[in-house]
Every structure is written in structure tokens, then in C-alpha cells.
Coordinates of C-alpha atoms in Angstrom, one line a residue:
X1 CA -6.8 -18.5 -3.9
X2 CA -6.7 -18.4 0.0
X3 CA -3.7 -20.7 -0.1
X4 CA -1.7 -18.1 -2.0
X5 CA -2.7 -15.4 0.4
X6 CA -1.4 -17.4 3.4
X7 CA 1.7 -18.4 1.5
X8 CA 2.5 -14.8 0.9
X9 CA 1.8 -14.0 4.5
X10 CA 4.0 -16.8 5.8
X11 CA 6.8 -15.9 3.3
X12 CA 6.8 -12.3 4.5
X13 CA 6.8 -13.4 8.1
X14 CA 9.7 -15.8 7.5
X15 CA 11.6 -13.0 5.8
X16 CA 10.9 -10.7 8.7
X17 CA 12.1 -13.4 11.2
X18 CA 15.3 -14.0 9.1
X19 CA 15.9 -10.2 9.0
X20 CA 15.5 -10.0 12.8
X21 CA 17.8 -12.9 13.3
X22 CA 20.5 -11.4 11.1
X23 CA 20.2 -8.0 12.9
X24 CA 20.4 -9.8 16.3
X25 CA 23.4 -11.8 15.3
X26 CA 25.2 -8.8 13.9
X27 CA 24.3 -6.8 17.0
X28 CA 25.4 -9.6 19.3
X29 CA 28.7 -10.0 17.6
X30 CA 29.3 -6.2 17.5
X31 CA 28.4 -5.6 21.1
X32 CA 30.4 -8.6 22.4
X33 CA 33.4 -7.5 20.3
X34 CA 33.4 -4.2 22.1
X35 CA 32.7 -5.8 25.4
X36 CA 35.5 -8.3 24.9
X37 CA 38.0 -5.6 24.0
X38 CA 37.0 -3.6 27.1
X39 CA 37.1 -6.7 29.4
X40 CA 40.5 -7.9 28.2
X41 CA 41.9 -4.4 28.9
X42 CA 40.3 -3.8 32.2
X43 CA 40.8 -7.3 33.7
X44 CA 44.7 -7.3 33.5
X45 CA 45.0 -3.6 34.2
X46 CA 45.6 -3.9 38.0
X47 CA 48.4 -6.5 37.3
X48 CA 50.0 -4.3 34.6
X49 CA 49.7 -1.2 36.8
X50 CA 51.4 -3.1 39.7
X51 CA 54.2 -4.0 37.4
X52 CA 54.6 -0.4 36.2
X53 CA 54.8 0.9 39.8
X54 CA 56.7 -1.9 41.5
X55 CA 60.0 -0.6 42.9
X56 CA 61.5 -4.0 42.3
X57 CA 60.3 -3.9 38.7
X58 CA 63.4 -5.4 37.2
X59 CA 63.3 -8.4 39.5
X60 CA 59.6 -8.8 38.8
X61 CA 60.1 -8.6 35.0
X62 CA 62.8 -11.2 35.1
X63 CA 60.6 -13.4 37.4
X64 CA 57.5 -13.1 35.1
X65 CA 59.6 -13.7 32.0
X66 CA 60.7 -17.0 33.4
X67 CA 57.1 -18.1 34.1
X68 CA 55.1 -16.5 31.3
X69 CA 55.7 -15.1 27.8
X70 CA 56.6 -11.7 29.2
X71 CA 59.0 -9.1 27.9
X72 CA 60.1 -5.5 28.1
X73 CA 61.0 -4.3 24.6
X74 CA 61.1 -1.3 22.3
X75 CA 57.9 -0.3 20.5
X76 CA 59.7 -0.4 17.2
X77 CA 60.2 -4.2 17.6
X78 CA 56.4 -4.8 18.1
X79 CA 55.0 -3.5 14.8
X80 CA 52.3 -1.5 16.5
X81 CA 49.7 0.7 14.8
X82 CA 49.7 4.5 15.3
X83 CA 46.5 4.2 17.3
X84 CA 48.0 1.6 19.7
X85 CA 51.2 3.7 20.1
X86 CA 49.0 6.8 20.8
X87 CA 47.0 4.9 23.4
X88 CA 50.2 3.7 25.1
X89 CA 51.4 7.3 25.0
X90 CA 48.4 8.1 27.1
X91 CA 49.4 5.4 29.5
X92 CA 46.4 3.1 28.6
X93 CA 46.4 -0.6 28.9
X94 CA 46.0 -2.1 25.4
X95 CA 44.7 -5.6 24.5
X96 CA 45.4 -7.0 21.0
X97 CA 43.6 -10.1 20.0
X98 CA 45.0 -12.6 17.4
X99 CA 44.5 -16.2 16.4
X100 CA 47.4 -17.1 18.7
X101 CA 45.9 -15.5 21.8
X102 CA 46.1 -12.0 23.4
X103 CA 48.8 -9.5 23.8
X104 CA 48.5 -7.2 26.8
X105 CA 50.6 -4.0 26.4
X106 CA 51.4 -1.2 28.8
X107 CA 53.9 1.6 28.9
X108 CA 57.1 0.6 30.6
X109 CA 60.3 2.3 31.8
X110 CA 62.6 4.2 29.5
X111 CA 59.9 4.6 26.7
X112 CA 59.8 0.8 26.4
X113 CA 56.6 -1.4 26.3
X114 CA 55.6 -4.1 28.7
X115 CA 54.2 -7.0 26.7
X116 CA 52.5 -10.1 28.1
X117 CA 51.3 -12.9 25.8
X118 CA 48.4 -14.9 27.1
X119 CA 46.5 -17.9 25.8
X120 CA 43.8 -17.9 28.5
X121 CA 43.9 -14.4 30.0
X122 CA 41.5 -15.1 32.8
X123 CA 43.4 -18.1 34.2
X124 CA 46.9 -16.8 33.5
X125 CA 46.3 -13.3 34.9
X126 CA 44.8 -14.9 38.0
X127 CA 47.8 -17.1 38.4
X128 CA 50.2 -14.1 37.9
X129 CA 48.3 -12.1 40.5
X130 CA 48.4 -15.0 42.9
X131 CA 52.2 -15.3 42.4
X132 CA 52.6 -11.6 43.3
X133 CA 50.4 -12.0 46.4
X134 CA 52.3 -15.1 47.5
X135 CA 55.7 -13.4 47.0
X136 CA 54.6 -10.4 49.1
X137 CA 53.0 -12.6 51.8
X138 CA 56.1 -14.7 52.1
X139 CA 58.2 -11.6 52.6
X140 CA 55.9 -10.4 55.4
X141 CA 55.8 -11.7 58.9
X142 CA 52.7 -13.6 60.2
X143 CA 51.5 -10.5 62.1
X144 CA 51.7 -8.4 58.9
X145 CA 50.0 -10.7 56.5
X146 CA 46.4 -9.5 57.2
X147 CA 47.3 -5.9 56.5
X148 CA 49.4 -6.8 53.6
X149 CA 46.7 -9.0 52.1
X150 CA 44.3 -6.0 52.3
X151 CA 46.7 -3.7 50.5
X152 CA 47.3 -6.3 47.9
X153 CA 43.6 -6.9 47.4
X154 CA 42.9 -3.2 46.9
X155 CA 45.9 -2.7 44.5
X156 CA 45.2 -5.8 42.4
X157 CA 41.4 -5.5 42.5
X158 CA 40.9 -9.0 44.0
X159 CA 39.7 -10.5 47.3
X160 CA 42.5 -12.1 49.4
X161 CA 41.1 -14.1 52.2
X162 CA 42.9 -16.4 54.7
X163 CA 41.2 -19.8 54.8
X164 CA 40.5 -20.2 58.5
X165 CA 37.1 -22.0 58.2
X166 CA 36.6 -25.5 56.9
X167 CA 33.5 -24.2 55.0
X168 CA 35.8 -22.1 52.8
X169 CA 37.9 -25.1 51.7
X170 CA 37.4 -26.3 48.1
X171 CA 37.3 -29.9 46.9
X172 CA 39.8 -32.5 48.0
X173 CA 41.2 -32.6 44.5
X174 CA 42.1 -28.9 44.7
X175 CA 43.6 -29.4 48.2
X176 CA 45.8 -32.2 46.9
X177 CA 47.0 -30.0 44.0
X178 CA 47.8 -27.0 46.2
X179 CA 49.7 -29.3 48.6
X180 CA 51.7 -30.5 45.6
X181 CA 52.2 -27.3 43.6
X182 CA 51.6 -24.6 46.3
X183 CA 49.1 -22.8 44.0
X184 CA 46.1 -23.9 42.0
X185 CA 43.5 -22.1 39.9
X186 CA 39.9 -23.4 40.0
X187 CA 36.4 -22.2 39.1
X188 CA 33.2 -22.1 41.2
X189 CA 29.6 -21.1 40.7
X190 CA 27.2 -21.1 37.8
X191 CA 29.2 -18.5 35.8
X192 CA 32.6 -20.0 36.6
X193 CA 34.1 -17.4 39.0
X194 CA 37.8 -17.8 39.1
X195 CA 39.6 -18.5 42.4
X196 CA 43.2 -19.2 43.3
X197 CA 44.2 -21.2 46.4
X198 CA 47.8 -20.7 47.5
X199 CA 49.8 -22.2 50.4
X200 CA 52.6 -20.4 52.1
X201 CA 55.7 -22.0 53.4
X202 CA 54.3 -22.4 56.9
X203 CA 51.2 -24.1 55.5
X204 CA 48.8 -21.2 55.9
X205 CA 46.2 -21.1 53.0
X206 CA 44.9 -18.0 51.3
X207 CA 42.1 -17.8 48.8
X208 CA 42.1 -15.2 46.0
X209 CA 38.8 -14.4 44.4
X210 CA 39.0 -12.9 40.9
X211 CA 36.5 -10.5 39.3
X212 CA 33.8 -11.9 37.0
X213 CA 35.0 -13.6 33.8
X214 CA 33.9 -12.4 30.4
X215 CA 30.5 -13.9 29.4
X216 CA 28.8 -13.2 26.1
X217 CA 25.4 -13.7 27.5
X218 CA 25.5 -11.1 30.2
X219 CA 22.0 -9.8 31.2
X220 CA 22.5 -6.3 29.6
X221 CA 23.2 -8.0 26.3
X222 CA 20.2 -10.3 26.6
X223 CA 18.0 -7.4 27.5
X224 CA 19.3 -5.4 24.5
X225 CA 18.6 -8.3 22.2
X226 CA 15.1 -8.7 23.6
X227 CA 14.5 -5.0 23.2
X228 CA 15.7 -5.1 19.6
X229 CA 13.7 -8.2 18.7
X230 CA 10.6 -6.7 20.4
X231 CA 11.1 -3.3 18.8
X232 CA 11.7 -4.7 15.2
X233 CA 8.7 -7.0 15.5
X234 CA 6.5 -4.3 17.0
X235 CA 7.4 -1.9 14.2
X236 CA 7.0 -4.6 11.5
X237 CA 3.6 -5.6 12.9
X238 CA 2.5 -2.0 13.2
X239 CA 3.5 -1.3 9.6
X240 CA 1.9 -4.5 8.4
X241 CA -1.3 -3.9 10.3
X242 CA -1.4 -0.2 9.2
X243 CA -1.1 -1.3 5.5
X244 CA -3.8 -3.9 5.9
X245 CA -6.0 -1.4 7.8
X246 CA -5.5 1.2 5.1
X247 CA -6.6 -1.2 2.4
X248 CA -9.6 -2.3 4.5
X249 CA -10.6 1.3 5.1
X250 CA -10.6 1.8 1.3
X251 CA -12.9 -1.2 1.0
X252 CA -15.1 0.2 3.8
X253 CA -15.3 3.6 2.2
X254 CA -16.3 2.1 -1.1
X255 CA -19.0 0.0 0.7
X256 CA -20.3 3.2 2.3
X257 CA -20.5 4.9 -1.1
X258 CA -22.3 2.0 -2.6
X259 CA -24.7 2.0 0.3
X260 CA -25.4 5.7 -0.5
X261 CA -26.3 4.8 -4.0
X262 CA -23.0 5.3 -5.9
X263 CA -23.1 2.0 -7.7
X264 CA -20.1 2.9 -9.8
X265 CA -17.7 3.1 -6.8
X266 CA -14.9 0.6 -6.9
X267 CA -11.9 -0.3 -4.8
X268 CA -8.4 0.6 -6.2
X269 CA -6.5 -2.6 -5.8
X270 CA -2.7 -2.5 -6.0
X271 CA -0.8 -5.6 -7.1
X272 CA 1.1 -7.5 -4.4
X273 CA -0.9 -6.3 -1.4
X274 CA -2.3 -8.9 0.9
X275 CA -5.9 -7.6 0.5
X276 CA -5.7 -7.2 -3.3
X277 CA -7.7 -10.4 -3.6
X278 CA -10.3 -9.0 -1.2
X279 CA -10.5 -5.8 -3.2
X280 CA -10.8 -7.7 -6.5
X281 CA -13.6 -9.9 -5.0
X282 CA -15.3 -6.8 -3.6
X283 CA -15.2 -5.1 -7.0
X284 CA -16.6 -8.3 -8.6
X285 CA -19.4 -8.3 -6.1
X286 CA -20.0 -4.6 -6.7
X287 CA -20.1 -5.2 -10.5
X288 CA -22.6 -8.0 -10.0
X289 CA -24.8 -5.9 -7.7
X290 CA -24.7 -3.0 -10.1
X291 CA -25.7 -5.3 -13.0
X292 CA -28.5 -6.8 -10.9
X293 CA -29.8 -3.4 -10.0
X294 CA -29.7 -2.3 -13.6
X295 CA -31.4 -5.5 -14.7
X296 CA -34.0 -5.0 -12.0
X297 CA -34.6 -1.4 -13.2
X298 CA -34.8 -2.5 -16.8
X299 CA -37.0 -5.4 -16.0
X300 CA -39.5 -3.3 -14.0
X301 CA -39.7 -0.8 -16.8
X302 CA -39.9 -3.5 -19.5
X303 CA -42.4 -5.7 -17.5
X304 CA -44.7 -2.7 -17.0
X305 CA -44.5 -2.0 -20.7
X306 CA -45.1 -5.6 -21.7
X307 CA -48.0 -6.1 -19.3
X308 CA -49.8 -3.0 -20.4
X309 CA -51.0 -4.3 -23.7
X310 CA -52.5 -7.7 -22.6
X311 CA -54.0 -6.1 -19.6
X312 CA -55.6 -3.4 -21.7
X313 CA -56.9 -6.1 -24.1
X314 CA -58.3 -8.1 -21.2
X315 CA -60.0 -5.0 -19.8
X316 CA -61.4 -4.2 -23.2
X317 CA -62.6 -7.8 -23.6
X318 CA -64.4 -7.7 -20.2
X319 CA -66.2 -4.5 -21.2
X320 CA -67.2 -6.1 -24.5
X321 CA -68.6 -9.1 -22.7
X322 CA -70.8 -6.9 -20.6
X323 CA -72.4 -5.4 -23.7
X324 CA -72.3 -8.6 -25.9
X325 CA -75.6 -10.3 -26.6
X326 CA -74.5 -12.6 -29.4
X327 CA -73.3 -16.1 -28.2
X328 CA -70.7 -16.3 -31.0
X329 CA -69.2 -12.9 -30.3
X330 CA -69.2 -13.7 -26.6
X331 CA -67.3 -16.9 -27.2
X332 CA -64.8 -15.1 -29.4
X333 CA -64.2 -12.5 -26.7
X334 CA -63.7 -15.2 -24.1
X335 CA -61.1 -16.9 -26.3
X336 CA -59.3 -13.6 -26.8
X337 CA -59.2 -13.1 -23.0
X338 CA -57.9 -16.6 -22.6
X339 CA -55.2 -15.9 -25.1
X340 CA -54.2 -12.8 -23.4
X341 CA -54.0 -14.6 -20.1
X342 CA -51.8 -17.3 -21.7
X343 CA -49.6 -14.5 -23.0
X344 CA -49.3 -13.1 -19.5
X345 CA -48.4 -16.6 -18.2
X346 CA -45.7 -17.1 -20.8
X347 CA -44.3 -13.6 -20.1
X348 CA -44.2 -14.3 -16.3
X349 CA -42.4 -17.6 -17.0
X350 CA -39.8 -15.9 -19.2
X351 CA -39.3 -13.2 -16.6
X352 CA -38.9 -15.7 -13.8
X353 CA -36.4 -17.8 -15.8
X354 CA -34.4 -14.8 -16.8
X355 CA -34.3 -13.5 -13.2
X356 CA -33.3 -16.8 -11.8
X357 CA -30.4 -17.0 -14.3
X358 CA -29.4 -13.4 -13.9
X359 CA -29.4 -13.3 -10.1
X360 CA -26.7 -15.9 -9.5
X361 CA -27.9 -18.8 -11.7
X362 CA -29.9 -21.9 -10.8
X363 CA -28.5 -24.8 -8.9
X364 CA -27.1 -26.7 -11.9
X365 CA -27.0 -30.4 -11.6
X366 CA -24.5 -31.2 -14.4
X367 CA -24.7 -34.7 -15.6
X368 CA -23.4 -36.6 -18.5
X369 CA -26.0 -36.4 -21.4
X370 CA -25.9 -36.7 -25.2
X371 CA -25.9 -33.3 -26.8
X372 CA -26.7 -34.7 -30.2
X373 CA -29.9 -36.4 -28.8
X374 CA -30.9 -33.0 -27.3
X375 CA -30.5 -31.3 -30.7
X376 CA -32.5 -34.0 -32.5
X377 CA -35.2 -33.7 -29.8
X378 CA -35.5 -29.9 -30.2
X379 CA -35.5 -30.2 -34.0
X380 CA -38.4 -32.8 -34.0
X381 CA -40.4 -30.7 -31.5
X382 CA -40.1 -27.5 -33.5
X383 CA -40.8 -29.2 -36.8
X384 CA -44.2 -30.3 -35.3
X385 CA -44.9 -26.8 -34.1
X386 CA -43.9 -25.2 -37.4
X387 CA -44.9 -27.6 -40.2
X388 CA -44.6 -24.8 -42.8
X389 CA -40.9 -24.6 -42.3
X390 CA -38.1 -27.1 -43.1
X391 CA -36.2 -27.5 -39.8
X392 CA -33.3 -30.0 -40.1
X393 CA -30.3 -31.1 -38.1
X394 CA -26.8 -31.4 -39.5
X395 CA -24.7 -33.5 -37.1
X396 CA -21.1 -34.3 -37.9
X397 CA -20.7 -38.1 -37.7
X398 CA -17.4 -37.7 -36.0
X399 CA -19.1 -35.9 -33.2
X400 CA -21.1 -38.9 -32.1
X401 CA -18.1 -40.4 -30.2
X402 CA -17.9 -37.2 -28.1
X403 CA -21.7 -36.7 -27.8
X404 CA -21.7 -37.3 -24.1
X405 CA -20.9 -34.0 -22.3
X406 CA -21.4 -32.6 -18.8
X407 CA -24.5 -30.4 -19.1
X408 CA -27.8 -29.5 -17.4
X409 CA -30.0 -31.2 -20.1
X410 CA -33.1 -29.1 -19.2
X411 CA -31.3 -25.8 -19.7
X412 CA -29.3 -26.8 -22.8
X413 CA -32.6 -28.0 -24.3
X414 CA -34.2 -24.6 -23.4
X415 CA -31.2 -22.7 -25.0
X416 CA -31.4 -24.6 -28.3
X417 CA -35.2 -24.4 -28.3
X418 CA -35.1 -20.6 -27.9
X419 CA -32.6 -20.3 -30.8
X420 CA -34.6 -22.6 -33.1
X421 CA -37.9 -20.9 -32.1
X422 CA -36.4 -17.5 -32.7
X423 CA -35.0 -18.6 -36.1
X424 CA -38.4 -20.1 -37.0
X425 CA -40.2 -16.8 -36.4
X426 CA -37.9 -14.9 -38.9
X427 CA -37.0 -17.7 -41.4
X428 CA -38.4 -17.6 -44.9
X429 CA -38.7 -21.4 -45.2
X430 CA -35.7 -23.2 -43.8
X431 CA -33.8 -23.5 -40.4
X432 CA -30.6 -25.5 -40.1
X433 CA -29.2 -26.7 -36.8
X434 CA -25.5 -27.8 -37.0
X435 CA -23.8 -29.7 -34.2
X436 CA -20.1 -30.4 -34.0
X437 CA -18.4 -31.8 -30.9
X438 CA -14.8 -32.6 -30.2
X439 CA -12.8 -33.9 -27.2
X440 CA -12.8 -30.4 -25.6
X441 CA -15.7 -28.3 -26.8
X442 CA -19.4 -28.5 -27.9
X443 CA -20.7 -26.2 -30.6
X444 CA -24.2 -25.7 -31.9
X445 CA -25.1 -23.3 -34.8
X446 CA -28.7 -22.4 -35.6
X447 CA -29.0 -20.8 -39.1
X448 CA -32.0 -19.5 -41.0
X449 CA -32.7 -18.0 -44.4
X450 CA -34.4 -14.8 -43.1
X451 CA -33.2 -11.3 -43.4
X452 CA -30.6 -11.8 -40.6
X453 CA -29.4 -9.4 -37.9
X454 CA -27.5 -6.2 -38.8
X455 CA -23.9 -6.4 -37.7
X456 CA -24.2 -3.3 -35.5
X457 CA -26.9 -5.0 -33.5
X458 CA -25.1 -8.4 -32.9
X459 CA -24.4 -7.6 -29.3
X460 CA -27.7 -5.8 -28.7
X461 CA -29.8 -8.8 -29.5
X462 CA -28.6 -10.5 -26.3
X463 CA -29.8 -7.6 -24.1
X464 CA -32.9 -8.2 -22.0
X465 CA -36.1 -6.8 -23.6
X466 CA -34.2 -5.5 -26.5
X467 CA -36.2 -5.2 -29.8
X468 CA -34.5 -4.5 -33.1
X469 CA -37.8 -4.0 -34.8
X470 CA -40.6 -3.4 -32.3
X471 CA -43.5 -3.8 -34.7
X472 CA -42.0 -6.9 -36.3
X473 CA -41.4 -8.5 -32.9
X474 CA -44.9 -8.0 -31.8
X475 CA -46.3 -9.6 -35.0
X476 CA -44.0 -12.6 -34.7
X477 CA -44.2 -13.0 -30.9
X478 CA -41.6 -12.8 -28.2
X479 CA -40.7 -10.5 -25.3
X480 CA -37.0 -9.8 -25.9
X481 CA -35.9 -12.3 -23.2
X482 CA -35.2 -15.5 -25.2
X483 CA -31.7 -14.6 -26.3
X484 CA -30.8 -13.2 -22.9
X485 CA -31.8 -16.5 -21.3
X486 CA -29.7 -18.3 -23.9
X487 CA -26.6 -16.3 -23.0
X488 CA -27.0 -16.7 -19.3
X489 CA -27.5 -20.5 -19.7
X490 CA -24.2 -20.7 -21.6
X491 CA -22.5 -18.5 -19.1
X492 CA -23.3 -20.8 -16.3
X493 CA -22.0 -23.7 -18.4
X494 CA -18.7 -21.9 -18.8
X495 CA -19.3 -21.0 -22.4
X496 CA -20.7 -18.2 -24.5
X497 CA -23.3 -17.4 -27.2
X498 CA -22.8 -15.1 -30.1
X499 CA -24.4 -14.2 -33.4
X500 CA -23.1 -13.9 -37.0
X501 CA -24.2 -14.3 -40.6
X502 CA -25.0 -17.7 -42.2
X503 CA -22.9 -18.3 -45.3
X504 CA -25.1 -21.1 -46.6
X505 CA -28.6 -19.7 -45.9
X506 CA -27.9 -16.0 -45.9
X507 CA -29.8 -15.2 -42.7
X508 CA -28.7 -15.1 -39.1
X509 CA -26.5 -17.6 -37.4
X510 CA -26.6 -18.0 -33.6
X511 CA -23.8 -20.1 -32.1
X512 CA -23.4 -21.8 -28.7
X513 CA -19.9 -22.9 -27.6
X514 CA -19.1 -24.4 -24.2
X515 CA -16.6 -26.9 -22.7
X516 CA -17.5 -30.6 -23.1
X517 CA -16.4 -31.4 -19.5
X518 CA -17.4 -29.7 -16.3
X519 CA -16.0 -26.1 -16.4
X520 CA -14.6 -24.2 -13.4
X521 CA -17.3 -22.3 -11.7
X522 CA -17.4 -18.8 -13.2
X523 CA -16.7 -15.8 -11.1
X524 CA -19.5 -13.3 -11.3

């Protein structure tokens, strides 16, 4: 069904989107984990390098230890991994993350380690840098502060700017806090750039601008995610389109082969592919076309064979009329010609009926009708036509309550009539029509007391223009289309027709079975 096709398509698309999201989340977390490690080591590095090289290190350590969780200790007391110890041995700044915060480590004097514990590295490092800047500026004279601020800015990787312009002043709230505490950290801008405003003893203000804070959604990360999403989707779409294109090319190649006359060409459909249904439908269409071509070929051959005899008789009768002088013989020839024309008319009617049923079926107008009444009608009509035979109907009384069924009355009548007429041609003296109907199915059996049909020919009798005994068929009438028409009528009713042997009468038994209610349209 088309719904299943789209459900499979949507399911695969949802699975692809889920996979892409999982890949993106894993990539985002992995990249930001590395970026965070790198940032948390590079951002405090200028501060840690300053502490390593400060000639007044001992005083600075004591001073930082009073303000922050800072200590100088032995590596053995810190329980550090070999990798961390090796990095410290190379004089690298190391950042260790934990649920409690961050530990910033650097090599200290006398093979010891500088350790600074931070809850908010961005703010706390900024405040520590600002304290160092303020301490040095306080120790300098007013004329030396500009040069000192430049050296401090370069050493600590910050911008130190004296606030001489009212436009550089922050909000009143920040000014009130700096007036109270002498130093205040605040953020500005869309990405929250960190700034520290400090006030010296003489009231001069300096603003320290810190480097960019760590942000997970930096544009390189976003660009990387977009590239990954676009690449994965592009590859997935390419592979999906290539698979569909490959299957469609198979269908196209088979169509070309059929157009060249290779009617047996078929599409190899694999299970689970999105175009498997298309391939199956195409193969069904090819089967139907091949069958129609074969039927057309057989029909042309059979029709030419069937028409030859009555046409030859008509031609012979016309020649006889030209030489006939006797009125009685003339009338006899005319009657013979009229009979041949009637035979031709019946043959054409049979051919047209069979062709209409074989080439896709008529436009059935299924309606609720009584099957038992149709059986009785056919039996009474055939009894009048064949008075020498005993044609009777055996209808199960229990079937009457289910007699109404969804059928095309004209064609069911034709199917039963063909079977009874066929049985009448070969019966010795009796034809029995049984009818049994239940809640689900209808069944009609037509039995005769003739010689029956050999078991090896049970399937052959339903083939168009098939003759089991050519001479016998010609003497008894028929063109080999009646049973083919019966089978196609039952096919379009969703049922089937088959032949067997009558246990009661000893001859042939032809059976029709089809659903009592409207069947699903058959797939040809």
C-alpha cells in the first residue's frame, strides 16, 4: 500500500535525523570538552606565570592565600596523575575540573606546586588580576601609572585603561559598589565580556578588560556542526537517491527489454527496498501484458481456424445457389447459409465476451441478488432448450437464508448457463445443478452422467479454444471459449472455477466458488 511506502520512508528519515542529532550532540560535547580544557588553562596562565616570576612571590602567595583558596604545596599531597605531574614538569599550566570547581596548577619554587581552587574561574581570575594591578599601581607614583599599566596589561594579557572619559563609566550601581569596595567585577556586551573597575586611594579609576569568556556556541563550533549535519544529510540523501535510482534503472532496463519483444523479462525485486512495490507492480503488469499478448496470438490463430469452416460452407452454398434450379434445394441452401451466418455471429459474440473479460474485465456493477433464483432460472431455460434431458436443481434449504449475495447477475447467469449447456452437450440423460451457500461463500456444482473429463485434462479445459476431442466438439457444438469465459467471470468475482468427477452421476463435475460479499479487487 502507498501508506506503507511513506511510513517506511518517514521511519528511515526519522532514524536518520535521530542519528544526525546523536552525532551532533556527541561531537558538540567532545569538542567543547577539549575547548573548555584549553580555555581553562590558557585564561589563568598569565596570572600563574606572574606568580611564578614575581620577585615578591612569598608575599604574593600569602596575600592570595588570604583572599582565595590558594596554596603552595608538595605534589605528593595533591594526589596527581603521572600525566599531570609530567605536564607540570614541562612547566605547563594545568586545569583540573571536578564537581567542586576547578583547580589551576603550576610549577612553583623548590619543586613545589602552586594550586588555586576556583568556583568561577572567569570572575575569580579577573578579580585576582585586578588586585595585582591595583597593588602595583598603588606602589607607583601618579607619573609612573601609565607606563606601569601598559607593562601590567602586556604581562597579564588584559587591557588596563584609566577612566578619564564619562563615556567609559559603567552604570551607577557599579560606581556605587566600587566606591564602597574599591573593586568590582561586571560584564558587558552580548557575550558577557568581563570587566573590573578599580579605584586607587587618590580616587583615580582604572578599567581592566578581560579576554573573551568561554562560550560553547562559538562560531567555529556552530560552523563545524552545520558542516557535519550538511555532510551527513548530503551523504545519506546521495546514498538513498542512488539506491532508488539503481532500482528505477532496473525497472527501466526491463521496460526497454519488453519494448524490444522480450516478454519474459522481469524486475528482480528485493525485500525491504522502497521501490520493491513498484517492481512487484511492474512485474504484475508485465505478466498481464504477456498473457494478453499470448491470448491475442492464440485468439488470432484460433479465430482464423474457426472462421475457415463456416466461411467455406457459405462460399460453397453461394456457388450452389448459382447453379441451383430447384426451388426446394435453393431454399435448403439459403437455410444452410443462414445457419452458417448464425454460427459466425455466435462465434463473434463468444470472442468479444472472452476478450472483454480477459483484457481487464468488464465494469462490474455488483449488486445484491439471489443466487438460488439465478440457478432456478438457468435450469428452467436449459430444460426448455433440451427437453430430452433431465435437468434439475438441488438447492440446500439452509442456503435460502444466505441466497442474497454481491454479484453481477448477468455474468453469473452466463457462467452457470455455460456450465449447464456444456454438461447438456455431453450428458447421457441427466444434468444436476447443486447450490450451497453459507455466510461466507457461494458454491454451484454442475454434474452430468456423461463420460467425464480425464484427470490430466482438468486444467486444460479452461484454456481458450482448447478441444479435448476435436471431432466430438464439432458434432456437439462449441468453440472452446465457454469454460474460459466461466473462469474469467469467477476471477473478477474474486472466486475460482475448477473441474472434478461426479460421485453421484459418474460424469464431469464443474464447480464455481466465490465470496458471498463483495471481494477485494483482484490484482492482475
